[in-house]
Every structure is written in C-alpha cells, then in structure tokens.
Short mmCIF file of C-alpha atoms and ligand atoms in Angstrom, two decimals:
data_model
loop_
_atom_site.label_atom_id
_atom_site.label_comp_id
_atom_site.label_asym_id
_atom_site.label_seq_id
_atom_site.Cartn_x
_atom_site.Cartn_y
_atom_site.Cartn_z
CA MET F 121 102.66 59.37 93.82
CA THR F 122 103.86 62.04 91.41
CA ILE F 123 101.58 63.54 88.76
CA GLU F 124 103.07 64.99 85.59
CA ILE F 125 101.44 67.60 83.34
CA SER F 126 102.87 68.77 80.06
CA ALA F 127 101.90 72.06 78.41
CA SER F 128 102.75 73.52 75.05
CA GLN F 129 102.89 76.96 76.74
CA MET F 130 103.34 77.46 80.47
CA LEU F 131 103.48 80.74 82.41
CA SER F 132 106.11 80.02 85.08
CA ALA F 133 107.36 82.44 87.72
CA ARG F 134 110.35 83.06 85.41
CA GLY F 135 108.25 83.71 82.33
CA TRP F 136 106.85 81.65 79.47
CA LEU F 137 108.12 78.09 78.88
CA HIS F 138 107.39 76.04 75.77
CA ASP F 139 106.78 72.31 75.66
CA ALA F 140 107.48 71.98 79.36
CA LYS F 141 106.58 69.36 81.95
CA ILE F 142 105.68 69.91 85.57
CA SER F 143 105.73 67.32 88.38
CA ILE F 144 103.51 67.45 91.47
CA ASP F 145 104.09 65.40 94.61
CA ALA F 146 101.45 63.66 96.75
CA GLU F 147 101.19 66.70 99.07
CA GLY F 148 100.20 68.91 96.12
CA TYR F 149 103.46 70.82 95.66
CA VAL F 150 105.43 71.41 92.47
CA VAL F 151 108.65 69.40 92.72
CA ASP F 152 110.08 69.75 89.21
CA ILE F 153 109.74 71.79 86.01
CA ALA F 154 111.60 70.36 83.00
CA PRO F 155 111.45 70.02 79.21
CA ASN F 156 108.71 67.62 78.15
CA ASP F 157 110.03 64.12 77.36
CA GLY F 158 106.67 62.96 76.04
CA GLN F 159 105.42 60.80 78.92
CA CYS F 160 102.88 62.62 81.09
CA ASP F 161 99.60 61.95 82.91
CA HIS F 162 97.99 65.01 81.34
CA SER F 163 98.78 67.11 78.32
CA VAL F 164 97.30 70.63 77.98
CA GLY F 165 97.55 73.66 75.71
CA VAL F 166 98.24 76.52 78.12
CA LEU F 167 99.05 76.13 81.80
CA LEU F 168 98.70 79.16 84.09
CA PRO F 169 99.03 79.64 87.83
CA ALA F 170 95.49 79.66 89.24
CA MET F 171 94.30 82.49 91.41
CA GLY F 172 92.23 82.47 94.57
CA ASN F 173 88.96 84.32 95.02
CA VAL F 174 89.65 86.66 97.95
CA HIS F 175 86.13 87.66 98.97
CA SER F 176 82.83 85.81 98.97
CA HIS F 177 79.60 85.62 100.94
CA SER F 178 78.49 82.35 99.41
CA PHE F 179 74.88 82.34 100.58
CA GLN F 180 74.20 85.47 98.53
CA ARG F 181 74.65 83.43 95.33
CA ALA F 182 71.16 82.01 95.82
CA MET F 183 69.63 85.51 95.67
CA ALA F 184 71.61 86.55 92.59
CA GLY F 185 69.35 88.41 90.19
CA LEU F 186 66.53 88.81 92.72
CA ALA F 187 67.35 92.40 93.68
CA GLU F 188 67.46 93.90 90.19
CA ARG F 189 64.27 95.90 90.65
CA ARG F 190 63.81 99.46 91.80
CA GLY F 191 63.03 99.80 95.48
CA PRO F 192 60.43 102.07 97.05
CA THR F 193 62.61 105.15 96.66
CA ALA F 194 63.08 106.67 93.22
CA ILE F 195 66.84 106.19 93.25
CA ASP F 196 67.77 102.71 94.34
CA ASP F 197 70.95 102.11 96.29
CA PHE F 198 73.01 99.62 98.23
CA TRP F 199 70.76 99.80 101.28
CA THR F 200 67.71 98.60 99.34
CA TRP F 201 69.71 95.60 98.13
CA ARG F 202 70.65 94.89 101.73
CA GLN F 203 66.96 94.72 102.71
CA VAL F 204 66.37 91.96 100.13
CA MET F 205 69.45 90.16 101.43
CA TYR F 206 68.19 90.23 105.02
CA ARG F 207 64.78 88.87 103.99
CA PHE F 208 66.41 86.08 102.05
CA LEU F 209 68.84 84.92 104.69
CA GLU F 210 66.03 84.40 107.23
CA LEU F 211 65.11 81.31 105.20
CA LEU F 212 68.46 79.55 105.20
CA SER F 213 69.16 76.38 107.21
CA PRO F 214 72.63 74.87 107.74
CA ASP F 215 71.84 72.29 105.03
CA ASP F 216 70.97 75.11 102.63
CA ILE F 217 74.18 76.96 103.50
CA GLU F 218 76.22 73.86 102.65
CA VAL F 219 74.41 73.28 99.34
CA ILE F 220 74.90 76.89 98.25
CA ALA F 221 78.55 76.91 99.32
CA ALA F 222 79.26 73.80 97.25
CA GLN F 223 77.54 75.32 94.22
CA VAL F 224 79.53 78.54 94.57
CA GLN F 225 82.84 76.75 94.99
CA MET F 226 82.11 74.55 91.98
CA GLU F 227 81.22 77.58 89.84
CA MET F 228 84.37 79.34 91.00
CA MET F 229 86.51 76.38 90.03
CA GLU F 230 84.89 76.04 86.63
CA ALA F 231 85.57 79.77 86.12
CA GLY F 232 89.26 79.20 86.86
CA TYR F 233 89.73 79.87 90.57
CA ALA F 234 91.61 77.15 92.48
CA ALA F 235 91.00 78.60 95.94
CA GLN F 236 88.56 80.72 97.86
CA ALA F 237 88.35 82.84 100.99
CA GLU F 238 84.93 82.85 102.61
CA PHE F 239 84.08 85.97 104.64
CA HIS F 240 81.65 84.08 106.81
CA TYR F 241 79.19 85.92 109.05
CA LEU F 242 76.01 83.84 108.91
CA HIS F 243 76.82 82.11 112.21
CA HIS F 244 73.49 81.60 114.00
CA ALA F 245 69.90 80.49 113.48
CA PRO F 246 67.14 83.01 112.65
CA GLY F 247 66.55 85.38 115.55
CA GLY F 248 70.16 84.94 116.69
CA LYS F 249 69.58 81.55 118.36
CA ILE F 250 72.87 79.68 118.81
CA TYR F 251 73.09 76.25 117.11
CA ASP F 252 74.00 73.27 119.31
CA GLN F 253 77.45 73.52 117.78
CA LEU F 254 78.58 77.12 117.82
CA ASP F 255 80.53 76.61 114.59
CA GLU F 256 77.73 74.71 112.78
CA THR F 257 77.54 76.96 109.72
CA SER F 258 81.31 77.26 109.42
CA LEU F 259 81.57 73.48 109.37
CA ARG F 260 79.10 73.39 106.48
CA HIS F 261 81.57 75.44 104.45
CA PHE F 262 84.36 73.02 105.38
CA LYS F 263 82.20 70.12 104.20
CA ALA F 264 81.42 71.88 100.92
CA ALA F 265 85.13 72.53 100.39
CA GLU F 266 85.93 68.86 100.93
CA LEU F 267 83.37 67.95 98.26
CA THR F 268 84.55 70.52 95.72
CA GLY F 269 88.28 70.19 96.45
CA ILE F 270 88.74 73.95 96.39
CA GLY F 271 91.68 75.41 98.30
CA TYR F 272 89.89 76.95 101.23
CA THR F 273 90.60 79.86 103.59
CA HIS F 274 87.91 80.35 106.21
CA LEU F 275 87.42 83.81 107.68
CA PRO F 276 84.95 83.77 110.58
CA VAL F 277 83.53 87.27 110.90
CA LEU F 278 83.22 89.25 114.10
CA TYR F 279 80.04 91.34 113.80
CA MET F 280 79.06 93.16 116.98
CA GLN F 281 76.91 96.21 116.35
CA GLY F 282 74.57 97.87 113.88
CA GLY F 283 76.68 101.01 113.49
CA LEU F 284 79.54 103.06 114.87
CA ASP F 285 77.32 104.53 117.55
CA GLY F 286 77.15 101.03 119.06
CA ARG F 287 73.46 100.49 118.26
CA PRO F 288 72.43 96.84 118.69
CA LEU F 289 71.93 94.42 115.82
CA GLU F 290 68.38 94.04 114.64
CA GLY F 291 66.29 91.94 112.29
CA GLY F 292 68.36 89.85 109.89
CA GLN F 293 71.60 91.01 111.49
CA THR F 294 70.97 88.95 114.63
CA ARG F 295 72.17 85.85 112.78
CA PHE F 296 75.61 87.48 112.43
CA GLY F 297 76.27 88.74 115.92
CA CYS F 298 78.86 87.44 118.38
CA ASP F 299 79.98 88.93 121.64
CA LEU F 300 83.68 88.75 122.36
CA GLN F 301 83.51 85.50 124.35
CA GLN F 302 81.38 83.75 121.71
CA PHE F 303 83.71 84.82 118.95
CA SER F 304 86.74 83.66 120.85
CA ASP F 305 85.07 80.26 121.45
CA LEU F 306 84.07 80.04 117.79
CA TYR F 307 87.59 80.75 116.59
CA GLU F 308 89.21 78.28 119.00
CA SER F 309 86.78 75.57 117.98
CA LEU F 310 87.54 76.11 114.29
CA ALA F 311 91.28 76.18 114.93
CA ALA F 312 91.01 72.81 116.68
CA ARG F 313 89.08 71.32 113.73
CA LEU F 314 91.55 72.53 111.12
CA GLY F 315 93.87 69.63 111.88
CA GLY F 316 91.36 67.24 110.33
CA MET F 317 91.19 69.19 107.08
CA PRO F 318 93.49 69.13 104.04
CA ASP F 319 96.86 70.81 104.69
CA ASP F 320 96.19 73.75 102.41
CA PHE F 321 93.04 74.79 104.31
CA LYS F 322 93.69 77.98 106.26
CA LEU F 323 91.99 79.89 109.03
CA GLY F 324 92.07 83.67 109.34
CA VAL F 325 89.87 86.25 110.93
CA ALA F 326 87.55 88.98 109.68
CA PRO F 327 86.45 91.89 111.83
CA HIS F 328 83.49 92.85 109.62
CA SER F 329 84.09 96.60 109.26
CA LEU F 330 84.77 99.65 111.36
CA ARG F 331 81.06 100.28 111.60
CA ALA F 332 80.25 96.76 112.94
CA VAL F 333 83.19 96.12 115.30
CA SER F 334 84.40 98.07 118.34
CA SER F 335 88.06 98.73 119.04
CA GLU F 336 88.02 95.93 121.66
CA GLY F 337 86.65 93.65 118.96
CA LEU F 338 89.46 94.57 116.59
CA GLU F 339 92.02 93.85 119.28
CA LEU F 340 90.47 90.48 120.08
CA ALA F 341 90.39 89.45 116.40
CA LEU F 342 94.07 90.30 116.01
CA SER F 343 95.05 88.44 119.15
CA LEU F 344 93.17 85.29 118.12
CA SER F 345 94.92 85.08 114.77
CA PRO F 346 98.54 86.13 115.25
CA ILE F 347 99.76 84.66 111.95
CA GLY F 348 96.69 84.09 109.71
CA PRO F 349 95.09 86.42 107.18
CA ILE F 350 93.05 89.41 108.44
CA HIS F 351 90.28 90.69 106.18
CA ILE F 352 88.02 93.69 106.75
CA HIS F 353 85.43 95.58 104.69
CA ALA F 354 87.20 98.90 104.37
CA ALA F 355 85.58 101.69 102.40
CA GLU F 356 82.79 100.54 100.11
CA GLN F 357 80.10 103.18 100.39
CA ILE F 358 80.27 106.96 100.71
CA GLY F 359 77.67 106.83 103.50
CA GLU F 360 79.83 104.58 105.62
CA VAL F 361 82.95 106.69 105.02
CA ARG F 362 81.03 109.72 106.28
CA GLU F 363 79.96 107.87 109.41
CA VAL F 364 83.55 106.80 110.15
CA VAL F 365 84.86 110.35 109.65
CA GLU F 366 82.15 111.72 111.94
CA ILE F 367 82.79 109.32 114.80
CA LEU F 368 86.42 108.20 114.47
CA GLY F 369 87.77 111.45 113.02
CA SER F 370 89.36 110.14 109.84
CA ARG F 371 88.50 108.18 106.71
CA PRO F 372 88.39 104.39 107.21
CA VAL F 373 91.52 103.38 105.27
CA ARG F 374 93.49 106.24 106.86
CA TRP F 375 92.17 105.22 110.29
CA LEU F 376 93.19 101.58 109.79
CA LEU F 377 96.68 102.57 108.63
CA ASP F 378 97.11 104.88 111.63
CA HIS F 379 95.69 102.60 114.33
CA MET F 380 96.19 99.00 113.20
CA PRO F 381 99.37 97.09 112.27
CA VAL F 382 98.28 96.88 108.60
CA ASP F 383 100.80 94.78 106.70
CA ALA F 384 101.01 91.86 104.25
CA ARG F 385 98.63 89.75 106.36
CA TRP F 386 95.82 92.24 105.80
CA CYS F 387 93.32 92.37 102.98
CA LEU F 388 91.18 95.50 102.76
CA ILE F 389 88.00 94.63 100.92
CA HIS F 390 86.36 97.27 98.72
CA ALA F 391 89.01 99.95 98.94
CA THR F 392 86.81 101.87 96.52
CA GLN F 393 86.47 105.08 98.52
CA MET F 394 90.01 106.34 99.06
CA GLU F 395 91.75 109.70 98.68
CA PRO F 396 94.97 109.54 96.60
CA GLU F 397 97.04 109.82 99.77
CA GLU F 398 95.29 106.76 101.26
CA THR F 399 95.74 104.81 98.03
CA LEU F 400 99.50 105.37 98.05
CA ALA F 401 99.85 104.63 101.75
CA LEU F 402 97.87 101.39 101.43
CA ALA F 403 100.06 100.32 98.49
CA ARG F 404 103.18 100.89 100.61
CA SER F 405 101.78 98.87 103.55
CA GLY F 406 102.02 95.54 101.71
CA ALA F 407 98.32 94.83 102.40
CA VAL F 408 96.22 93.43 99.58
CA ALA F 409 93.34 95.51 98.22
CA GLY F 410 90.50 93.04 97.71
CA ILE F 411 88.62 94.33 94.68
CA CYS F 412 85.25 92.91 93.65
CA PRO F 413 84.63 94.67 90.32
CA ILE F 414 81.37 92.94 89.31
CA THR F 415 79.69 93.41 92.70
CA GLU F 416 81.04 96.94 93.10
CA ALA F 417 79.57 97.83 89.71
CA ASN F 418 76.29 96.06 90.50
CA LEU F 419 75.90 97.90 93.81
CA GLY F 420 77.10 101.23 92.44
CA ASP F 421 79.96 101.41 94.95
CA GLY F 422 82.46 103.34 92.87
CA ILE F 423 85.67 102.72 90.92
CA PHE F 424 88.86 101.53 92.59
CA ASP F 425 91.84 103.77 91.85
CA GLY F 426 93.73 100.86 90.29
CA HIS F 427 96.14 102.91 88.21
CA ARG F 428 97.52 104.81 91.19
CA PHE F 429 97.51 101.77 93.52
CA LEU F 430 99.22 99.30 91.19
CA GLY F 431 101.61 101.98 89.91
CA ALA F 432 102.81 102.43 93.50
CA GLY F 433 103.50 98.70 93.81
CA GLY F 434 100.22 97.81 95.55
CA MET F 435 98.95 94.22 95.65
CA ILE F 436 95.43 93.38 94.48
CA GLY F 437 93.22 90.33 94.78
CA ILE F 438 89.90 89.67 93.05
CA GLY F 439 86.76 88.63 94.92
CA SER F 440 83.25 87.84 93.80
CA ASP F 441 81.63 89.15 97.03
CA SER F 442 77.85 88.97 96.46
CA ASN F 443 78.38 86.31 93.77
CA VAL F 444 75.77 88.00 91.59
CA ARG F 445 78.00 86.61 88.83
CA ILE F 446 80.94 84.26 89.14
CA GLY F 447 83.31 85.05 86.31
CA LEU F 448 87.05 85.41 86.52
CA THR F 449 87.70 87.02 83.13
CA GLU F 450 84.72 89.31 83.65
CA GLU F 451 86.11 90.56 86.99
CA LEU F 452 89.50 91.38 85.47
CA ARG F 453 87.94 92.96 82.39
CA MET F 454 85.58 95.06 84.54
CA LEU F 455 88.48 96.26 86.67
CA GLU F 456 90.36 97.48 83.60
CA VAL F 457 87.47 98.88 81.58
CA SER F 458 86.12 100.86 84.55
CA GLN F 459 89.49 102.67 84.63
CA ARG F 460 89.25 103.27 80.86
CA LEU F 461 85.74 104.71 81.14
CA ARG F 462 86.77 107.00 83.98
CA ASP F 463 90.01 108.23 82.39
CA GLY F 464 89.17 108.15 78.65
CA LYS F 465 92.27 106.03 77.90
CA ARG F 466 93.12 102.43 77.01
CA SER F 467 95.37 99.74 78.51
CA ILE F 468 95.69 101.42 81.88
CA LEU F 469 96.57 98.59 84.27
CA THR F 470 99.96 97.58 82.91
CA ASP F 471 103.49 99.00 82.91
CA ASP F 472 106.33 99.84 80.53
CA GLN F 473 108.02 96.47 81.05
CA THR F 474 104.98 94.21 80.70
CA LEU F 475 102.92 96.18 78.14
CA SER F 476 100.34 93.38 78.03
CA ASN F 477 97.22 94.35 79.92
CA GLY F 478 96.13 90.72 80.38
CA ARG F 479 99.48 89.44 81.65
CA TYR F 480 99.89 92.31 84.11
CA LEU F 481 96.37 92.01 85.53
CA TYR F 482 96.44 88.24 85.75
CA GLU F 483 99.87 87.89 87.35
CA ARG F 484 99.31 90.68 89.86
CA ALA F 485 95.93 89.32 90.90
CA ALA F 486 97.22 85.73 91.15
CA ARG F 487 100.09 86.73 93.44
CA GLY F 488 97.98 89.13 95.49
CA SER F 489 95.23 86.58 96.03
CA ALA F 490 97.73 84.01 97.29
CA ARG F 491 98.99 86.55 99.81
CA ALA F 492 95.44 87.39 100.91
CA LEU F 493 94.53 83.71 101.37
CA GLY F 494 97.73 82.88 103.25
CA ARG F 495 98.41 80.37 100.50
CA ASN F 496 101.78 79.36 99.04
CA ALA F 497 100.52 79.73 95.46
CA GLY F 498 99.83 82.31 92.74
CA ARG F 499 102.88 81.37 90.66
CA ILE F 500 104.22 78.25 88.94
CA GLU F 501 107.45 77.47 90.71
CA VAL F 502 109.15 74.54 92.43
CA GLY F 503 108.11 74.60 96.10
CA ALA F 504 104.73 76.30 95.53
CA LEU F 505 101.33 74.59 95.65
CA ALA F 506 100.10 73.10 92.37
CA ASP F 507 97.23 75.56 91.78
CA PHE F 508 96.88 75.58 88.00
CA ILE F 509 94.39 76.17 85.26
CA ALA F 510 94.63 74.97 81.68
CA LEU F 511 93.19 76.90 78.73
CA ASP F 512 92.02 75.42 75.45
CA LEU F 513 94.42 76.61 72.77
CA ASN F 514 92.01 75.33 70.11
CA SER F 515 89.36 77.82 71.20
CA PRO F 516 88.60 80.27 68.37
CA VAL F 517 89.51 83.21 70.62
CA LEU F 518 93.01 81.87 71.32
CA GLY F 519 93.72 80.41 67.88
CA ALA F 520 97.39 80.78 66.80
CA LEU F 521 98.26 83.07 69.74
CA ARG F 522 101.35 82.86 71.88
CA GLU F 523 102.38 83.92 75.36
CA ASP F 524 101.03 87.25 76.65
CA ALA F 525 98.66 87.58 73.69
CA ILE F 526 96.84 84.52 75.04
CA LEU F 527 96.07 86.33 78.31
CA ASP F 528 95.02 89.51 76.49
CA ALA F 529 92.63 87.62 74.23
CA TRP F 530 91.24 85.37 76.95
CA ILE F 531 90.52 88.21 79.38
CA PHE F 532 89.28 90.85 76.93
CA ALA F 533 87.66 88.73 74.22
CA GLY F 534 86.99 85.34 75.78
CA THR F 535 85.01 83.70 78.54
CA ASP F 536 85.64 81.28 81.37
CA ASP F 537 84.48 78.45 79.05
CA ILE F 538 88.03 78.39 77.71
CA VAL F 539 89.16 76.96 81.08
CA THR F 540 89.46 73.21 80.53
CA HIS F 541 91.19 71.94 83.68
CA VAL F 542 91.74 73.14 87.23
CA TRP F 543 94.09 71.71 89.83
CA SER F 544 93.96 72.90 93.43
CA ALA F 545 96.98 71.81 95.48
CA GLY F 546 97.30 69.01 92.93
CA ARG F 547 93.62 67.95 93.23
CA HIS F 548 92.36 67.66 89.65
CA MET F 549 88.79 68.87 90.17
CA VAL F 550 87.78 70.40 86.82
CA ARG F 551 88.30 68.13 83.82
CA ASP F 552 87.39 69.00 80.25
CA GLY F 553 85.51 72.07 81.45
CA ALA F 554 83.31 70.49 84.14
CA HIS F 555 83.76 69.91 87.85
CA VAL F 556 84.07 66.21 88.66
CA ASN F 557 81.15 66.40 91.16
CA ARG F 558 79.03 68.77 89.06
CA HIS F 559 76.03 66.46 88.74
CA GLU F 560 75.57 65.90 92.48
CA ILE F 561 76.23 69.54 93.46
CA GLN F 562 73.98 71.01 90.78
CA ALA F 563 71.08 68.66 91.58
CA ALA F 564 71.05 69.70 95.25
CA TYR F 565 71.23 73.36 94.30
CA SER F 566 68.37 73.13 91.80
CA GLU F 567 66.17 71.54 94.46
CA LEU F 568 67.05 74.33 96.89
CA ASN F 569 66.18 77.02 94.35
CA VAL F 570 62.71 75.61 93.82
CA ARG F 571 62.08 75.35 97.55
CA LEU F 572 63.48 78.74 98.65
CA ARG F 573 62.37 80.94 95.79
CA GLY F 574 58.83 79.74 96.28
CA ARG F 575 58.92 81.16 99.80
CA LEU F 576 60.37 84.58 99.05
ZN1 ZN E 292 81.65 91.68 101.33
#
C-alpha cells in the first residue's frame, strides 16, 4: 500500500519544493516526489527529512535532574555525576530498562527524531551476574523500539576494564563488563535475532572507549561487525585525554586515526577535546563526530571545535547521551551558541553558499546522523527511507516564513512543540504532536519514577 503526503513546503535533497507530494511504499521507502494533485492521505505545512539521534544511554533519562547538586568537593565535576549514575543503575531491572527505553524513544520522536542509536552497556544484573539470556537487556531495547516505532540502531558496548592500566571493573561497573568470549556470544545472538525485527533496524558495535577496552578488545569488536556502524567515546574529558597520552603515547583521536581504520563507518562520540590538527584529520577521515551539546554543557566537558571541523568538510551527528534533556532544536542551538560565546561572533556554523545557520546545521546533522546509524535516510529523495517530520506553519514562530527562514526561526526561536508529525521508515508514529502510544508508555514510566525515586 502506498501512502501519500503533501506539503506546502518540502526540503528535498535538491532543495525546497512547493506544493509537492511524496509517495511511500509498504517497505517505508520514498518511491515518488511530484507536484501535488490534491489527493493525499496527509497534508502538512512543512516537511523535512528527519534526523537520527546518534548517542544515547537511555537508562540515564530516569536520573535526569537528580545530579544537579554540588558533590562533596567544592568544585563538582563529571566524576561526581558518575557516582550518582552508578548508585542509580544498581536499582534497574530488565522491566525497568524497557520502560525507560520506551519513554526515551517516545520523547525523542515527539522532539523530531525518527531514529536512534543506543550505546548499550547495561548488560548484566547487579553485581555482574549474567541473566539467563545473555542479551536480556538488549532485547528490552528491541521491544521498546517495536512499541515506539523508532528507527533503531543497537550498539552493544564492549566494556572490559576500569582504566587504561587494566584495573578490574568495580562497583556499578560490573553490570557493564564482558570478556571477549561473552561479548562475541552476545553479538552473535543479537545478529541472529535481527532477522525478526523491522528491516530498518541495524546492529553495530561500540568499544566503549580507549580507557575501557584493550587493543585485543578493539580488534574483536571490529571483526564482529565488518560492515555495521562502529561507535566509541573518543575524547570527552581532559582527565581521560591525559591518561591516554600517558599510557598510549598520543591523544585519543590521534591514536584512533593512527591505529584504527577510521572511516565513514565510525562515529567518534564527544570529540570535544581535540587539537586543531586532530580536528582536521578527523574531518578528512569521513567519520562522523557525534556531538551531544546539552550533555556536554551539563557535564562541563568543553566546546566542540565545530567551525574548524565543518569547514573542513567534517560530518556531524547529534546525540542526547545522558538524556538530561531531550530536545532537538535545543541541541542544535546549543552547538551554535557555544561557538558564538567562545569566538565572540554570530552565525558561525554555516558557509558562503548556504548563509542560513538553521539550514546548514539541520541538513549537515541529518545526513551525518544517517551515516552514523547505518541508515539510508537523512534526506528526502526517491530511494531513501521515509524518515520525515512535519512542522506547524501556523505556529506563531513560523508565521509567514518561507524556506530556510523556517529552519532559522524554528531552531533559534522555537521549540520541539512545533513538530506535528513524525514518520520513521513510513511508520506514522507522532500525529498532531503526540506519539500514538503516549498514554501507555507514559503511564508505565510514571509508575517507575514513583517506585525508583523512593529508593534512591
Ligand atoms: Zn556516552
């Protein structure tokens, strides 16, 4: 069955179209783009390609806002936040993990994301005990994705050690750990299950970081996933960069570029701590820089050198990481305004051809996220997946605007409430601003909040 959507303004891969109609086949692909002849299943104001969220640890959504207090030291930092996170995750059961994942995916879709990559490391029961099914918690994410209809890329994480010196995992970390055989079994089991999932579900691999994975671990991860996406936490914190320099002899991004086959399949998460030379070399590699502006600001990580990276042709994707907030426009706005604050200038992330800050940011992030998720999407074009969002042209923020000015106003002056509809691979999951399963998902999540927060 074909679905047809008409839009008064549509951002196609070839630029803006007016009063156009798009046809989607039963597999969720765009099969035709034509002038609107007035007979469509849906009629919207603005139709945009939807982007994917490249980096998320869903379970952390349930502790959002709970670590906004000063720790025992006078100057709080990332490591204090991590202590709260470890305490919290000790409480989570597989049922809880599924409920939180569904809530996160629903919120992402309502914000305007059509797809998500989950950087999944919460594999085992408290104390590191293995569940009867090794891939129990991964399957809970698959189930959540079936309920929400989000386009899903699963990234099982290999997490081996507590630091580059090879110290063992301790405390909360024991839920993350896999030895090489376990990880190989986990990956193979997930690969076998993928056949039963929607066609646009993907499986990749995520060696956690240079501090948590040995060189044998990196090799194993690459050999398990010869064609899928490869994500790694790259250079988030100055402390971790120092540790990598001390033990491996160079900065983490430089080390990865020198020792790993970093190319378009790779997504380096939090490339916030890079020297200019690393920034340019990463841009040339074709890898995606996975930027998480809200979380990076919340944790005080630093500011991504977006001007240099994008100017050199680098690809970016946006992730919500800790999910302290889930907001697509806020992520893009934060990415741009952090550059402005640092440089004392305006409209930094754009170029002489595009001029529009909103158009440049949105299109680059949509295409980069599709690459990072291994997803044939990120643009409106015949042959690509039907990942779309619709915006409400009657919103006061967008009133009387056309084309690129719509993206500028939405991102810099609007909110995600302007998103009215979301299609993921043709699945029409957000309608008139609300996810179709919102009631059921929200009820389970509210119950979980009451239960878990009472025990913290
Ligand atoms: Zn992360």
